[in-house]
PDB file of C-alpha atoms and ligand atoms in Angstrom:
ATOM      1  CA  UNK H   1      36.050  -4.013  34.878  1.00 73.00           C
ATOM      2  CA  UNK H   2      39.075  -5.740  33.449  1.00 76.00           C
ATOM      3  CA  UNK H   3      41.827  -3.826  31.905  1.00 79.00           C
ATOM      4  CA  UNK H   4      40.759  -5.002  28.544  1.00 74.00           C
ATOM      5  CA  UNK H   5      37.224  -3.621  29.072  1.00 73.00           C
ATOM      6  CA  UNK H   6      38.748  -0.385  30.243  1.00 78.00           C
ATOM      7  CA  UNK H   7      40.799  -0.165  26.957  1.00 78.00           C
ATOM      8  CA  UNK H   8      37.611  -0.660  24.845  1.00 79.00           C
ATOM      9  CA  UNK H   9      35.716   1.956  26.926  1.00 83.00           C
ATOM     10  CA  UNK H  10      38.681   4.367  26.480  1.00 89.00           C
ATOM     11  CA  UNK H  11      38.069   4.136  22.635  1.00 91.00           C
ATOM     12  CA  UNK H  12      34.599   5.716  22.953  1.00 93.00           C
ATOM     13  CA  UNK H  13      33.830   9.344  22.277  1.00 94.00           C
ATOM     14  CA  UNK H  14      30.258   8.950  23.732  1.00 93.00           C
ATOM     15  CA  UNK H  15      27.920   6.490  25.153  1.00 95.00           C
ATOM     16  CA  UNK H  16      24.880   6.974  22.911  1.00 97.00           C
ATOM     17  CA  UNK H  17      22.444   4.439  24.465  1.00 97.00           C
ATOM     18  CA  UNK H  18      23.195   2.950  27.899  1.00 96.00           C
ATOM     19  CA  UNK H  19      22.333  -0.441  29.267  1.00 96.00           C
ATOM     20  CA  UNK H  20      19.131   0.797  31.132  1.00 97.00           C
ATOM     21  CA  UNK H  21      17.800   2.548  27.992  1.00 98.00           C
ATOM     22  CA  UNK H  22      18.500  -0.579  25.874  1.00 98.00           C
ATOM     23  CA  UNK H  23      16.718  -2.914  28.300  1.00 98.00           C
ATOM     24  CA  UNK H  24      13.756  -0.697  28.807  1.00 98.00           C
ATOM     25  CA  UNK H  25      13.175  -0.186  25.064  1.00 98.00           C
ATOM     26  CA  UNK H  26      13.588  -3.971  24.443  1.00 98.00           C
ATOM     27  CA  UNK H  27      10.843  -4.565  26.958  1.00 98.00           C
ATOM     28  CA  UNK H  28       8.522  -2.137  24.992  1.00 98.00           C
ATOM     29  CA  UNK H  29       9.459  -3.755  21.687  1.00 98.00           C
ATOM     30  CA  UNK H  30       8.596  -7.232  23.153  1.00 98.00           C
ATOM     31  CA  UNK H  31       5.140  -6.032  24.372  1.00 98.00           C
ATOM     32  CA  UNK H  32       4.465  -4.558  20.876  1.00 98.00           C
ATOM     33  CA  UNK H  33       5.455  -7.721  19.195  1.00 97.00           C
ATOM     34  CA  UNK H  34       3.384  -9.908  21.506  1.00 96.00           C
ATOM     35  CA  UNK H  35       0.346  -7.719  20.847  1.00 95.00           C
ATOM     36  CA  UNK H  36       0.767  -8.224  17.072  1.00 95.00           C
ATOM     37  CA  UNK H  37       1.119 -11.936  17.104  1.00 94.00           C
ATOM     38  CA  UNK H  38      -1.867 -13.650  18.801  1.00 85.00           C
ATOM     39  CA  UNK H  39      -1.196 -16.263  21.448  1.00 70.00           C
ATOM     40  CA  UNK H  40      -1.237 -19.324  19.215  1.00 74.00           C
ATOM     41  CA  UNK H  41       0.298 -17.922  16.126  1.00 83.00           C
ATOM     42  CA  UNK H  42       3.593 -19.439  14.970  1.00 92.00           C
ATOM     43  CA  UNK H  43       6.548 -17.148  15.345  1.00 97.00           C
ATOM     44  CA  UNK H  44      10.106 -17.712  14.096  1.00 98.00           C
ATOM     45  CA  UNK H  45      12.753 -15.022  14.938  1.00 98.00           C
ATOM     46  CA  UNK H  46      15.490 -14.880  12.364  1.00 98.00           C
ATOM     47  CA  UNK H  47      18.611 -13.281  13.752  1.00 98.00           C
ATOM     48  CA  UNK H  48      20.841 -11.497  11.296  1.00 95.00           C
ATOM     49  CA  UNK H  49      24.470 -12.459  12.173  1.00 95.00           C
ATOM     50  CA  UNK H  50      26.700 -11.322  13.290  1.00 94.00           C
ATOM     51  CA  UNK H  51      25.452  -7.937  14.592  1.00 95.00           C
ATOM     52  CA  UNK H  52      22.080  -9.110  15.765  1.00 97.00           C
ATOM     53  CA  UNK H  53      23.174 -11.760  18.298  1.00 98.00           C
ATOM     54  CA  UNK H  54      23.024  -9.755  21.493  1.00 98.00           C
ATOM     55  CA  UNK H  55      19.752  -8.078  20.619  1.00 98.00           C
ATOM     56  CA  UNK H  56      18.202 -11.409  19.669  1.00 98.00           C
ATOM     57  CA  UNK H  57      19.307 -12.944  22.994  1.00 98.00           C
ATOM     58  CA  UNK H  58      17.677 -10.096  24.930  1.00 98.00           C
ATOM     59  CA  UNK H  59      14.545  -9.761  22.751  1.00 98.00           C
ATOM     60  CA  UNK H  60      14.001 -13.595  22.847  1.00 98.00           C
ATOM     61  CA  UNK H  61      14.075 -13.580  26.691  1.00 98.00           C
ATOM     62  CA  UNK H  62      11.900 -10.541  26.898  1.00 98.00           C
ATOM     63  CA  UNK H  63       9.116 -12.175  24.681  1.00 98.00           C
ATOM     64  CA  UNK H  64       6.497 -13.752  26.904  1.00 96.00           C
ATOM     65  CA  UNK H  65       5.180 -16.091  24.165  1.00 95.00           C
ATOM     66  CA  UNK H  66       6.437 -19.227  22.449  1.00 95.00           C
ATOM     67  CA  UNK H  67       8.789 -18.717  19.560  1.00 97.00           C
ATOM     68  CA  UNK H  68      11.549 -20.422  17.678  1.00 97.00           C
ATOM     69  CA  UNK H  69      14.862 -18.917  16.631  1.00 98.00           C
ATOM     70  CA  UNK H  70      17.119 -19.363  13.618  1.00 98.00           C
ATOM     71  CA  UNK H  71      20.170 -17.628  12.312  1.00 98.00           C
ATOM     72  CA  UNK H  72      21.172 -16.201   8.969  1.00 97.00           C
ATOM     73  CA  UNK H  73      24.673 -14.823   8.392  1.00 95.00           C
ATOM     74  CA  UNK H  74      25.078 -11.924   5.934  1.00 90.00           C
ATOM     75  CA  UNK H  75      28.169  -9.941   5.203  1.00 83.00           C
ATOM     76  CA  UNK H  76      28.401  -6.466   3.492  1.00 74.00           C
ATOM     77  CA  UNK H  77      31.094  -4.509   5.154  1.00 57.00           C
ATOM     78  CA  UNK H  78      34.497  -6.157   5.580  1.00 52.00           C
ATOM     79  CA  UNK H  79      36.544  -3.923   7.858  1.00 49.00           C
ATOM     80  CA  UNK H  80      35.132  -0.731   6.413  1.00 57.00           C
ATOM     81  CA  UNK H  81      32.540   1.594   7.910  1.00 57.00           C
ATOM     82  CA  UNK H  82      30.284   1.907   4.839  1.00 61.00           C
ATOM     83  CA  UNK H  83      28.411  -0.784   3.050  1.00 58.00           C
ATOM     84  CA  UNK H  84      29.868  -1.862  -0.216  1.00 62.00           C
ATOM     85  CA  UNK H  85      26.285  -2.403  -1.401  1.00 67.00           C
ATOM     86  CA  UNK H  86      27.089  -6.028  -2.089  1.00 79.00           C
ATOM     87  CA  UNK H  87      25.419  -8.382   0.279  1.00 88.00           C
ATOM     88  CA  UNK H  88      26.404 -11.993   0.604  1.00 88.00           C
ATOM     89  CA  UNK H  89      24.712 -14.808   2.511  1.00 91.00           C
ATOM     90  CA  UNK H  90      27.383 -16.406   4.432  1.00 93.00           C
ATOM     91  CA  UNK H  91      25.257 -18.781   6.497  1.00 95.00           C
ATOM     92  CA  UNK H  92      21.767 -19.892   5.651  1.00 96.00           C
ATOM     93  CA  UNK H  93      18.788 -20.877   7.798  1.00 96.00           C
ATOM     94  CA  UNK H  94      18.642 -24.430   9.076  1.00 94.00           C
ATOM     95  CA  UNK H  95      14.983 -24.744   8.157  1.00 93.00           C
ATOM     96  CA  UNK H  96      12.425 -23.916   5.524  1.00 95.00           C
ATOM     97  CA  UNK H  97      10.361 -20.817   6.263  1.00 96.00           C
ATOM     98  CA  UNK H  98       7.436 -21.578   3.863  1.00 97.00           C
ATOM     99  CA  UNK H  99       4.097 -20.937   5.703  1.00 96.00           C
ATOM    100  CA  UNK H 100       5.879 -19.549   8.859  1.00 97.00           C
ATOM    101  CA  UNK H 101       5.407 -16.131  10.542  1.00 97.00           C
ATOM    102  CA  UNK H 102       8.960 -14.752  10.527  1.00 98.00           C
ATOM    103  CA  UNK H 103      10.335 -11.805  12.335  1.00 98.00           C
ATOM    104  CA  UNK H 104      13.814 -10.635  11.096  1.00 98.00           C
ATOM    105  CA  UNK H 105      15.912  -9.347  14.023  1.00 98.00           C
ATOM    106  CA  UNK H 106      18.634  -6.877  12.912  1.00 98.00           C
ATOM    107  CA  UNK H 107      21.015  -4.663  14.785  1.00 97.00           C
ATOM    108  CA  UNK H 108      20.858  -1.619  12.582  1.00 97.00           C
ATOM    109  CA  UNK H 109      19.434  -0.270   9.372  1.00 96.00           C
ATOM    110  CA  UNK H 110      21.721   2.166   7.584  1.00 94.00           C
ATOM    111  CA  UNK H 111      21.471   2.392   3.788  1.00 93.00           C
ATOM    112  CA  UNK H 112      18.793  -0.365   3.870  1.00 95.00           C
ATOM    113  CA  UNK H 113      20.653  -2.635   1.429  1.00 93.00           C
ATOM    114  CA  UNK H 114      21.179  -5.524   3.830  1.00 93.00           C
ATOM    115  CA  UNK H 115      17.579  -5.694   4.892  1.00 95.00           C
ATOM    116  CA  UNK H 116      16.280  -5.084   1.495  1.00 95.00           C
ATOM    117  CA  UNK H 117      18.270  -8.064   0.201  1.00 93.00           C
ATOM    118  CA  UNK H 118      17.295 -10.261   3.099  1.00 95.00           C
ATOM    119  CA  UNK H 119      13.631  -9.385   2.698  1.00 96.00           C
ATOM    120  CA  UNK H 120      13.594 -10.178  -0.904  1.00 96.00           C
ATOM    121  CA  UNK H 121      15.487 -13.411  -0.371  1.00 95.00           C
ATOM    122  CA  UNK H 122      13.077 -14.585   2.424  1.00 97.00           C
ATOM    123  CA  UNK H 123       9.928 -13.489   0.586  1.00 98.00           C
ATOM    124  CA  UNK H 124      10.958 -15.733  -2.283  1.00 97.00           C
ATOM    125  CA  UNK H 125      10.744 -18.639   0.175  1.00 98.00           C
ATOM    126  CA  UNK H 126       6.912 -18.017   0.690  1.00 98.00           C
ATOM    127  CA  UNK H 127       6.616 -17.243   4.464  1.00 97.00           C
ATOM    128  CA  UNK H 128       3.040 -16.752   5.753  1.00 96.00           C
ATOM    129  CA  UNK H 129       4.223 -13.305   7.003  1.00 97.00           C
ATOM    130  CA  UNK H 130       7.394 -11.340   7.314  1.00 98.00           C
ATOM    131  CA  UNK H 131       8.140  -8.504   9.661  1.00 98.00           C
ATOM    132  CA  UNK H 132      11.324  -6.742  10.663  1.00 98.00           C
ATOM    133  CA  UNK H 133      12.611  -5.485  13.932  1.00 98.00           C
ATOM    134  CA  UNK H 134      15.794  -3.317  13.984  1.00 98.00           C
ATOM    135  CA  UNK H 135      17.189  -2.080  17.288  1.00 98.00           C
ATOM    136  CA  UNK H 136      18.763   0.957  15.679  1.00 98.00           C
ATOM    137  CA  UNK H 137      17.892   3.072  12.664  1.00 98.00           C
ATOM    138  CA  UNK H 138      19.883   5.789  10.828  1.00 97.00           C
ATOM    139  CA  UNK H 139      17.093   7.417   8.798  1.00 95.00           C
ATOM    140  CA  UNK H 140      19.296  10.055   7.254  1.00 94.00           C
ATOM    141  CA  UNK H 141      21.366   7.363   5.577  1.00 90.00           C
ATOM    142  CA  UNK H 142      18.602   5.371   3.789  1.00 93.00           C
ATOM    143  CA  UNK H 143      19.156   4.592   0.096  1.00 94.00           C
ATOM    144  CA  UNK H 144      16.725   1.809  -0.290  1.00 94.00           C
ATOM    145  CA  UNK H 145      13.245   2.007   1.149  1.00 95.00           C
ATOM    146  CA  UNK H 146      12.582  -0.980   3.393  1.00 96.00           C
ATOM    147  CA  UNK H 147       9.430  -1.414   5.574  1.00 96.00           C
ATOM    148  CA  UNK H 148      10.709  -1.805   9.155  1.00 98.00           C
ATOM    149  CA  UNK H 149       7.832  -2.728  11.490  1.00 98.00           C
ATOM    150  CA  UNK H 150       9.613  -2.121  14.866  1.00 98.00           C
ATOM    151  CA  UNK H 151      12.430   0.190  15.549  1.00 98.00           C
ATOM    152  CA  UNK H 152      14.262   0.580  18.906  1.00 98.00           C
ATOM    153  CA  UNK H 153      16.031   3.916  18.479  1.00 98.00           C
ATOM    154  CA  UNK H 154      16.509   6.391  15.601  1.00 98.00           C
ATOM    155  CA  UNK H 155      20.101   7.566  15.797  1.00 97.00           C
ATOM    156  CA  UNK H 156      22.082  10.186  14.028  1.00 95.00           C
ATOM    157  CA  UNK H 157      24.532   9.525  11.160  1.00 94.00           C
ATOM    158  CA  UNK H 158      27.402   8.290  13.280  1.00 92.00           C
ATOM    159  CA  UNK H 159      29.256   5.057  13.249  1.00 92.00           C
ATOM    160  CA  UNK H 160      28.305   3.129  16.389  1.00 96.00           C
ATOM    161  CA  UNK H 161      29.648   0.094  18.135  1.00 96.00           C
ATOM    162  CA  UNK H 162      28.699  -2.172  21.026  1.00 97.00           C
ATOM    163  CA  UNK H 163      25.752  -4.311  21.935  1.00 98.00           C
ATOM    164  CA  UNK H 164      26.526  -6.663  18.924  1.00 98.00           C
ATOM    165  CA  UNK H 165      27.731  -3.892  16.540  1.00 97.00           C
ATOM    166  CA  UNK H 166      31.452  -4.081  15.584  1.00 94.00           C
ATOM    167  CA  UNK H 167      34.219  -2.115  14.109  1.00 93.00           C
ATOM    168  CA  UNK H 168      36.614  -4.471  12.316  1.00 90.00           C
ATOM    169  CA  UNK H 169      35.106  -7.321  14.512  1.00 92.00           C
ATOM    170  CA  UNK H 170      35.857  -5.523  17.838  1.00 92.00           C
ATOM    171  CA  UNK H 171      33.580  -3.915  20.493  1.00 95.00           C
ATOM    172  CA  UNK H 172      30.589  -6.224  19.886  1.00 96.00           C
ATOM    173  CA  UNK H 173      30.709  -7.202  23.646  1.00 94.00           C
ATOM    174  CA  UNK H 174      30.327  -3.658  25.043  1.00 94.00           C
ATOM    175  CA  UNK H 175      27.017  -3.574  27.042  1.00 94.00           C
ATOM    176  CA  UNK H 176      25.993  -0.173  25.536  1.00 96.00           C
ATOM    177  CA  UNK H 177      25.872   1.506  22.039  1.00 98.00           C
ATOM    178  CA  UNK H 178      28.661   4.009  21.765  1.00 97.00           C
ATOM    179  CA  UNK H 179      30.422   6.260  19.219  1.00 96.00           C
ATOM    180  CA  UNK H 180      34.079   5.525  18.582  1.00 92.00           C
ATOM    181  CA  UNK H 181      36.596   8.302  18.784  1.00 90.00           C
ATOM    182  CA  UNK H 182      36.945   9.690  15.203  1.00 84.00           C
ATOM    183  CA  UNK H 183      40.749   9.253  15.187  1.00 85.00           C
ATOM    184  CA  UNK H 184      40.190   5.451  15.399  1.00 84.00           C
ATOM    185  CA  UNK H 185      38.533   5.213  12.002  1.00 74.00           C
ATOM    186  CA  UNK H 186      39.174   8.496  10.303  1.00 68.00           C
ATOM    187  CA  UNK H 187      41.590   6.866   7.921  1.00 59.00           C
ATOM    188  CA  UNK H 188      38.710   4.569   6.635  1.00 55.00           C
ATOM    189  CA  UNK H 189      36.890   7.490   5.152  1.00 48.00           C
ATOM    190  CA  UNK H 190      33.646   7.592   7.135  1.00 46.00           C
TER     191      UNK H 190
HETATM  192  P1  IMP I 201      22.941  -1.283   5.481  1.00 69.43           P
HETATM  193  O1  IMP I 201      23.023  -2.430   4.499  1.00 69.43           O
HETATM  194  O2  IMP I 201      23.752  -0.043   4.919  1.00 69.43           O
HETATM  195  O3  IMP I 201      21.542  -0.869   5.927  1.00 69.43           O
HETATM  196  O4  IMP I 201      23.757  -1.724   6.750  1.00 69.43           O
HETATM  197  C1  IMP I 201      23.363  -2.617   7.450  1.00 69.43           C
HETATM  198  C2  IMP I 201      24.510  -3.409   8.114  1.00 69.43           C
HETATM  199  O5  IMP I 201      25.706  -2.550   8.255  1.00 69.43           O
HETATM  200  C3  IMP I 201      24.175  -3.612   9.593  1.00 69.43           C
HETATM  201  O6  IMP I 201      23.556  -4.962   9.687  1.00 69.43           O
HETATM  202  C4  IMP I 201      25.385  -3.531  10.290  1.00 69.43           C
HETATM  203  O7  IMP I 201      26.036  -4.790  10.375  1.00 69.43           O
HETATM  204  C5  IMP I 201      26.339  -2.596   9.566  1.00 69.43           C
HETATM  205  N1  IMP I 201      26.267  -1.260  10.031  1.00 69.43           N
HETATM  206  C6  IMP I 201      25.621  -0.194   9.558  1.00 69.43           C
HETATM  207  N2  IMP I 201      25.940   0.912  10.338  1.00 69.43           N
HETATM  208  C7  IMP I 201      26.714   0.508  11.284  1.00 69.43           C
HETATM  209  C8  IMP I 201      27.298   1.197  12.425  1.00 69.43           C
HETATM  210  O8  IMP I 201      27.165   2.329  12.770  1.00 69.43           O
HETATM  211  N3  IMP I 201      28.088   0.436  13.221  1.00 69.43           N
HETATM  212  C9  IMP I 201      28.383  -0.924  13.005  1.00 69.43           C
HETATM  213  N4  IMP I 201      27.776  -1.534  11.968  1.00 69.43           N
HETATM  214  C10 IMP I 201      27.037  -0.882  11.128  1.00 69.43           C
HETATM  215 MG1   MG I 202      24.189  -6.476  10.839  1.00 69.43          MG
END
């Protein structure tokens, strides 16, 4: 471990989901997804940037069936720990999704606003089907009801970082999902 990694680890109050738990659950999700898409059906994974990038990389490699990937960048937080409710597309897909079977790959569903917005936006482009997989879910925080087809872990209402999730753009590279020490973000009102 480098000194820098030790510093990031020292900012954690708890490790909520360790590497082994993440990898085991991703294998289970991949099996469930494979079972729902028959061998020859078209499948396009749409990764929600930035937070979904690590999950997408692991899920894509766990899937034992052909699929394509594309990326969509959305932004709703800035440097705060609660959604402003305003979702912006900061990078759109490279390709049309009309007639495709799309699976949206997201890091976490909190209020539900981001996925609700994405879902409506993508449905307006007439895909053949649309499903959603979210690695993490904070059910107690939901404000908008969004149908999520596959969920990795339900977690309590705590601000988490690591495995793609950031706080003010840091901690994404941690190999686990952890809870930050409260003093590090207390002044931001979460
Ligand atoms: P929602 O729009 O409130 O559902 O929030 C979804 C987005 O907020 C996710 O895609 C994350 O990028 C971010 N987010 C929500 N909760 C957390 C958290 O605990 N840690 C880091 N990012 C979060
Ligand atoms: Mg996200």
